[in-house]
Amino acid sequence: MKNNKLPERLDTAFIVIGENNSTPVCLIYVPEAVETVRFTKISCDEEGVFLITEHDETVRIGNFDPEKFDELSERPDFRIHLVHEVTNNSLGEFDIQPVARQQAVFGV
Amino acid sequence: MTMEGEIVVGTVRGTRKDGKHIVVRRDGRVMDVLFDGDHSPLIGGDVIGRVRFDEEGTARMTLKPSVLDALLEGKATIYLLGSRPDLTARRFAKMLARSKSAVMSPGQGASIERSPVSEDPDLQWALDAFQPEAERLNIALNVIDIQTVARSEWQKSSLRDFALPADVEGNRRAMNDLMKLLRTGFTPQCNRMIEMHSGEREISVNFVLPYSPFMGAHGFAREVSRMSSGYLPNVTMTIRESRRLSSARNIALALAHNRLGAGRGIQANVETSPRTLHMAACFADAAASLAFIAYGGRRTAVYEYADLKEASLHFGRIGKTDELQPGVLAEATHKAIRAAAAADMPFGASAKDIVNAAVRIAKRVALPANRFSLEEGDRCTPQEARSAEVIAGHMATEIMAMDFDDLLRLGDGYKKDIEALVDEFRDSPEAAARLLTFAPVYVPDRLRRIFDEAVAELPEIRDLGLASKSIDKDKLAMRIRARAKQADDEIEFAVPGL
């Protein structure tokens, strides 16, 4: 079932990479209305990077270079960190699995 | 083998008899870790932290609430995403406001480098002096790594990304301020903002631009004392000393709103009036001087700094009147600096003691509010004017009518100063181009040849867009105008070239 609360695009995000190119973390700020949506994967296609919900719905992340995602998603230490836009509280940082672009299948 | 400072994410699977916890990492590797800090992990609980090894080779770790918190403890590179960089930057700034102080510089591409330490020894010295107190007061200092910025090739777009993380307001004020400061020769400043979202005033620091890398000691002396190019500063201060004083002053300024409040927890808006600006300047200069001496700096350099400040009451006059140019009286902090130089501050004093002493000095010696006039211009008293004239005579030599051989001998200090800057920046075409743009502002009259000879060895100049000479020419013209009697057209041709 389509979740009406899902925005088309999440526009607040940044990547933080530690010293010596270690532990890349992508922080994505999530609006209040999406607080209860459970995202499980992150992947990309030619148009860009998107989050995937447990119901295989997608939300794009603005201006996230797919090539940068490809590079990061191959790393075991790459993490996605969802943050509540209003409270700045973490909505979890271990639940979302990066999926290489050719493995992301939707609507099946 | 885990390298020092590596971030570890894992689960505690048990404890050893020696108190170490067995941590299994996500990739299956096992390590024994001693946990520092107030919180110990639970068996079966997830742990995040940065592992460091002590002298005996034991892995030690302090628990962190998230990978990001652990990341921001060390050096990090940040890429802003999202099609609304202003919103992203605002969130990012909110996050940084809760982290520790750091040095910011442009990274590769559109990235930003954030590091808890700077490779610039003078900036790091100033950070070491005040960072503990900033952290105690919960002030995140976003200090701009000026040496890296000077050597970086930035365009307007990358500068926007670089400046925006400091812009909590979500508008372009911080970026515009930073652009303006960089365009006018990297003018040092502590840039603040005030938020009024909850009805309560919340003041925070956007960024600190610690010193201008292109001034040199002579330029610094000229800028502090408002000395025109018809004079040569008589200072023994070195470039490094001037940078340390400037960095310490601007970092200390970032603490002013918290330390000069009317009571505990009450912030002071130090930019509301010339008097509050003066009070903040007294505090910052006293703190910088105390720190400079407490960490082994030359007391003579501090007294020179005080004399230059007092000389500004002479050089900063409007024409030959007793009226002062805007901002001169607010920056007349010589009494605070001398009080700091005379204070009995022990070697290696703590940042808290230094800042407490600076608050006391500022409150004791700052000029009273009735000295600052909002309607008319500020004036110095006859007594102040006489004293400033004497000090200005000590701190500067008028060179317009001087015999040229004598002038060359006297100009040896300036020659060494500009040669040191050329040496420092010859490895970077970008920095060399900026030196050629901004350093001419500080060239004494009749000594242009010394400057031209020194900079002749610099690499080919590149047009960097942002480095506009017109602003500096205006500034120079204003200085000339300030000491001229007649009309502008006379001024334009009044300076003999060499």
GROMACS .gro file of N, CA and C in nm, chain A residues 9-20 22-27 29 61-65 68 79 81 84-88 90 93-94, chain B residues 3 6-7 9 26 46 48 50 65-69 71-72 74-85 87-89 91-92 94-95 98:
model
  210
    9ARG      N    1   1.123   1.343  -0.218
    9ARG     CA    2   1.267   1.360  -0.208
    9ARG      C    3   1.305   1.407  -0.067
   10LEU      N    4   1.416   1.357  -0.016
   10LEU     CA    5   1.470   1.408   0.111
   10LEU      C    6   1.586   1.501   0.075
   11ASP      N    7   1.575   1.624   0.122
   11ASP     CA    8   1.668   1.725   0.073
   11ASP      C    9   1.774   1.768   0.173
   12THR      N   10   1.779   1.702   0.286
   12THR     CA   11   1.882   1.739   0.383
   12THR      C   12   1.966   1.616   0.414
   13ALA      N   13   2.085   1.616   0.366
   13ALA     CA   14   2.173   1.500   0.387
   13ALA      C   15   2.318   1.541   0.370
   14PHE      N   16   2.404   1.471   0.437
   14PHE     CA   17   2.548   1.489   0.411
   14PHE      C   18   2.625   1.364   0.447
   15ILE      N   19   2.744   1.358   0.391
   15ILE     CA   20   2.832   1.243   0.417
   15ILE      C   21   2.948   1.291   0.502
   16VAL      N   22   2.978   1.216   0.605
   16VAL     CA   23   3.096   1.245   0.686
   16VAL      C   24   3.190   1.125   0.675
   17ILE      N   25   3.315   1.152   0.639
   17ILE     CA   26   3.414   1.043   0.625
   17ILE      C   27   3.528   1.071   0.722
   18GLY      N   28   3.565   0.969   0.798
   18GLY     CA   29   3.668   0.986   0.901
   18GLY      C   30   3.808   0.995   0.844
   19GLU      N   31   3.902   1.006   0.937
   19GLU     CA   32   4.043   1.021   0.902
   19GLU      C   33   4.090   0.900   0.821
   20ASN      N   34   4.181   0.921   0.729
   20ASN     CA   35   4.232   0.816   0.641
   20ASN      C   36   4.120   0.745   0.565
   22SER      N   37   3.824   0.666   0.654
   22SER     CA   38   3.762   0.557   0.730
   22SER      C   39   3.616   0.589   0.764
   23THR      N   40   3.538   0.484   0.783
   23THR     CA   41   3.403   0.491   0.837
   23THR      C   42   3.315   0.599   0.775
   24PRO      N   43   3.279   0.586   0.649
   24PRO     CA   44   3.186   0.684   0.592
   24PRO      C   45   3.046   0.670   0.649
   25VAL      N   46   2.989   0.781   0.685
   25VAL     CA   47   2.852   0.782   0.738
   25VAL      C   48   2.770   0.880   0.655
   26CYS      N   49   2.653   0.834   0.611
   26CYS     CA   50   2.562   0.924   0.541
   26CYS      C   51   2.449   0.960   0.637
   27LEU      N   52   2.437   1.088   0.667
   27LEU     CA   53   2.328   1.134   0.755
   27LEU      C   54   2.214   1.185   0.669
   29TYR      N   55   1.831   1.347   0.699
   29TYR     CA   56   1.731   1.404   0.790
   29TYR      C   57   1.592   1.370   0.739
   61ILE      N   58   1.712   1.087  -0.254
   61ILE     CA   59   1.793   1.179  -0.172
   61ILE      C   60   1.856   1.279  -0.268
   62GLY      N   61   1.825   1.404  -0.250
   62GLY     CA   62   1.867   1.507  -0.344
   62GLY      C   63   2.018   1.520  -0.357
   63ASN      N   64   2.063   1.530  -0.482
   63ASN     CA   65   2.201   1.566  -0.512
   63ASN      C   66   2.306   1.468  -0.456
   64PHE      N   67   2.269   1.341  -0.443
   64PHE     CA   68   2.364   1.238  -0.398
   64PHE      C   69   2.418   1.171  -0.524
   65ASP      N   70   2.543   1.195  -0.553
   65ASP     CA   71   2.606   1.145  -0.674
   65ASP      C   72   2.606   0.991  -0.675
   68LYS      N   73   2.941   0.826  -0.630
   68LYS     CA   74   2.991   0.832  -0.492
   68LYS      C   75   2.925   0.721  -0.409
   79ARG      N   76   2.781   0.340   0.666
   79ARG     CA   77   2.659   0.339   0.748
   79ARG      C   78   2.564   0.450   0.707
   81HIS      N   79   2.264   0.684   0.856
   81HIS     CA   80   2.219   0.734   0.986
   81HIS      C   81   2.098   0.825   0.961
   84HIS      N   82   1.594   1.250   1.298
   84HIS     CA   83   1.465   1.320   1.300
   84HIS      C   84   1.490   1.470   1.276
   85GLU      N   85   1.419   1.525   1.178
   85GLU     CA   86   1.445   1.662   1.134
   85GLU      C   87   1.418   1.765   1.243
   86VAL      N   88   1.319   1.740   1.326
   86VAL     CA   89   1.281   1.839   1.427
   86VAL      C   90   1.358   1.819   1.557
   87THR      N   91   1.360   1.697   1.604
   87THR     CA   92   1.422   1.673   1.736
   87THR      C   93   1.572   1.648   1.726
   88ASN      N   94   1.622   1.621   1.606
   88ASN     CA   95   1.762   1.582   1.587
   88ASN      C   96   1.796   1.449   1.652
   90SER      N   97   1.836   1.045   1.675
   90SER     CA   98   1.870   0.941   1.579
   90SER      C   99   1.752   0.845   1.564
   93GLU      N  100   2.087   0.366   1.308
   93GLU     CA  101   2.196   0.376   1.212
   93GLU      C  102   2.247   0.241   1.164
   94PHE      N  103   2.178   0.132   1.206
   94PHE     CA  104   2.229   0.001   1.164
   94PHE      C  105   2.129  -0.078   1.080
  111MET      N  106   4.447   0.032   1.390
  111MET     CA  107   4.532   0.151   1.401
  111MET      C  108   4.478   0.241   1.511
  114GLU      N  109   4.108   0.434   1.553
  114GLU     CA  110   4.007   0.379   1.461
  114GLU      C  111   3.872   0.366   1.530
  115ILE      N  112   3.768   0.390   1.454
  115ILE     CA  113   3.633   0.377   1.510
  115ILE      C  114   3.592   0.230   1.510
  117VAL      N  115   3.284  -0.044   1.593
  117VAL     CA  116   3.143  -0.072   1.621
  117VAL      C  117   3.132  -0.221   1.645
  134ARG      N  118   3.177  -0.595   1.390
  134ARG     CA  119   3.079  -0.634   1.288
  134ARG      C  120   3.136  -0.733   1.186
  154ASP      N  121   2.550  -0.318   2.226
  154ASP     CA  122   2.632  -0.265   2.117
  154ASP      C  123   2.718  -0.150   2.170
  156ILE      N  124   3.003   0.167   2.053
  156ILE     CA  125   3.064   0.250   1.948
  156ILE      C  126   3.169   0.336   2.015
  158ARG      N  127   3.603   0.518   1.971
  158ARG     CA  128   3.730   0.530   1.900
  158ARG      C  129   3.835   0.459   1.986
  173PRO      N  130   2.755   0.777   2.173
  173PRO     CA  131   2.617   0.740   2.139
  173PRO      C  132   2.598   0.700   1.993
  174SER      N  133   2.681   0.750   1.902
  174SER     CA  134   2.664   0.714   1.761
  174SER      C  135   2.798   0.718   1.689
  175VAL      N  136   2.801   0.657   1.572
  175VAL     CA  137   2.923   0.658   1.490
  175VAL      C  138   2.962   0.801   1.458
  176LEU      N  139   2.861   0.884   1.436
  176LEU     CA  140   2.888   1.022   1.400
  176LEU      C  141   2.962   1.095   1.512
  177ASP      N  142   2.916   1.073   1.636
  177ASP     CA  143   2.985   1.138   1.748
  177ASP      C  144   3.131   1.094   1.754
  179LEU      N  145   3.305   0.988   1.500
  179LEU     CA  146   3.371   1.044   1.381
  179LEU      C  147   3.417   1.186   1.405
  180LEU      N  148   3.327   1.266   1.464
  180LEU     CA  149   3.356   1.408   1.478
  180LEU      C  150   3.459   1.437   1.588
  182GLY      N  151   3.751   1.316   1.566
  182GLY     CA  152   3.876   1.322   1.492
  182GLY      C  153   3.863   1.406   1.367
  183LYS      N  154   3.958   1.390   1.278
  183LYS     CA  155   3.956   1.464   1.152
  183LYS      C  156   3.849   1.402   1.061
  184ALA      N  157   3.771   1.485   0.997
  184ALA     CA  158   3.664   1.432   0.911
  184ALA      C  159   3.650   1.517   0.785
  185THR      N  160   3.606   1.452   0.677
  185THR     CA  161   3.574   1.523   0.553
  185THR      C  162   3.423   1.519   0.537
  186ILE      N  163   3.365   1.632   0.501
  186ILE     CA  164   3.220   1.641   0.494
  186ILE      C  165   3.177   1.682   0.353
  187TYR      N  166   3.082   1.608   0.298
  187TYR     CA  167   3.022   1.642   0.169
  187TYR      C  168   2.876   1.677   0.193
  188LEU      N  169   2.836   1.795   0.153
  188LEU     CA  170   2.695   1.833   0.169
  188LEU      C  171   2.617   1.777   0.051
  189LEU      N  172   2.507   1.709   0.082
  189LEU     CA  173   2.419   1.657  -0.024
  189LEU      C  174   2.290   1.739  -0.023
  190GLY      N  175   2.190   1.690  -0.094
  190GLY     CA  176   2.060   1.758  -0.094
  190GLY      C  177   2.057   1.870  -0.195
  191SER      N  178   1.937   1.894  -0.249
  191SER     CA  179   1.925   2.002  -0.347
  191SER      C  180   1.900   2.136  -0.279
  192ARG      N  181   1.895   2.136  -0.146
  192ARG     CA  182   1.885   2.262  -0.070
  192ARG      C  183   2.007   2.272   0.021
  193PRO      N  184   2.121   2.315  -0.032
  193PRO     CA  185   2.241   2.321   0.052
  193PRO      C  186   2.225   2.411   0.174
  195LEU      N  187   1.954   2.437   0.364
  195LEU     CA  188   1.890   2.357   0.470
  195LEU      C  189   1.988   2.255   0.527
  196THR      N  190   2.060   2.191   0.435
  196THR     CA  191   2.158   2.091   0.479
  196THR      C  192   2.261   2.155   0.571
  197ALA      N  193   2.309   2.270   0.527
  197ALA     CA  194   2.412   2.337   0.606
  197ALA      C  195   2.359   2.378   0.742
  199ARG      N  196   2.128   2.223   0.919
  199ARG     CA  197   2.126   2.103   1.003
  199ARG      C  198   2.268   2.068   1.048
  200PHE      N  199   2.356   2.079   0.953
  200PHE     CA  200   2.495   2.045   0.981
  200PHE      C  201   2.552   2.137   1.091
  202LYS      N  202   2.383   2.289   1.320
  202LYS     CA  203   2.320   2.251   1.447
  202LYS      C  204   2.396   2.134   1.510
  203MET      N  205   2.432   2.040   1.423
  203MET     CA  206   2.505   1.924   1.473
  203MET      C  207   2.643   1.965   1.525
  206ARG      N  208   2.687   2.119   1.872
  206ARG     CA  209   2.690   2.032   1.989
  206ARG      C  210   2.819   1.952   1.998
   0.00000   0.00000   0.00000
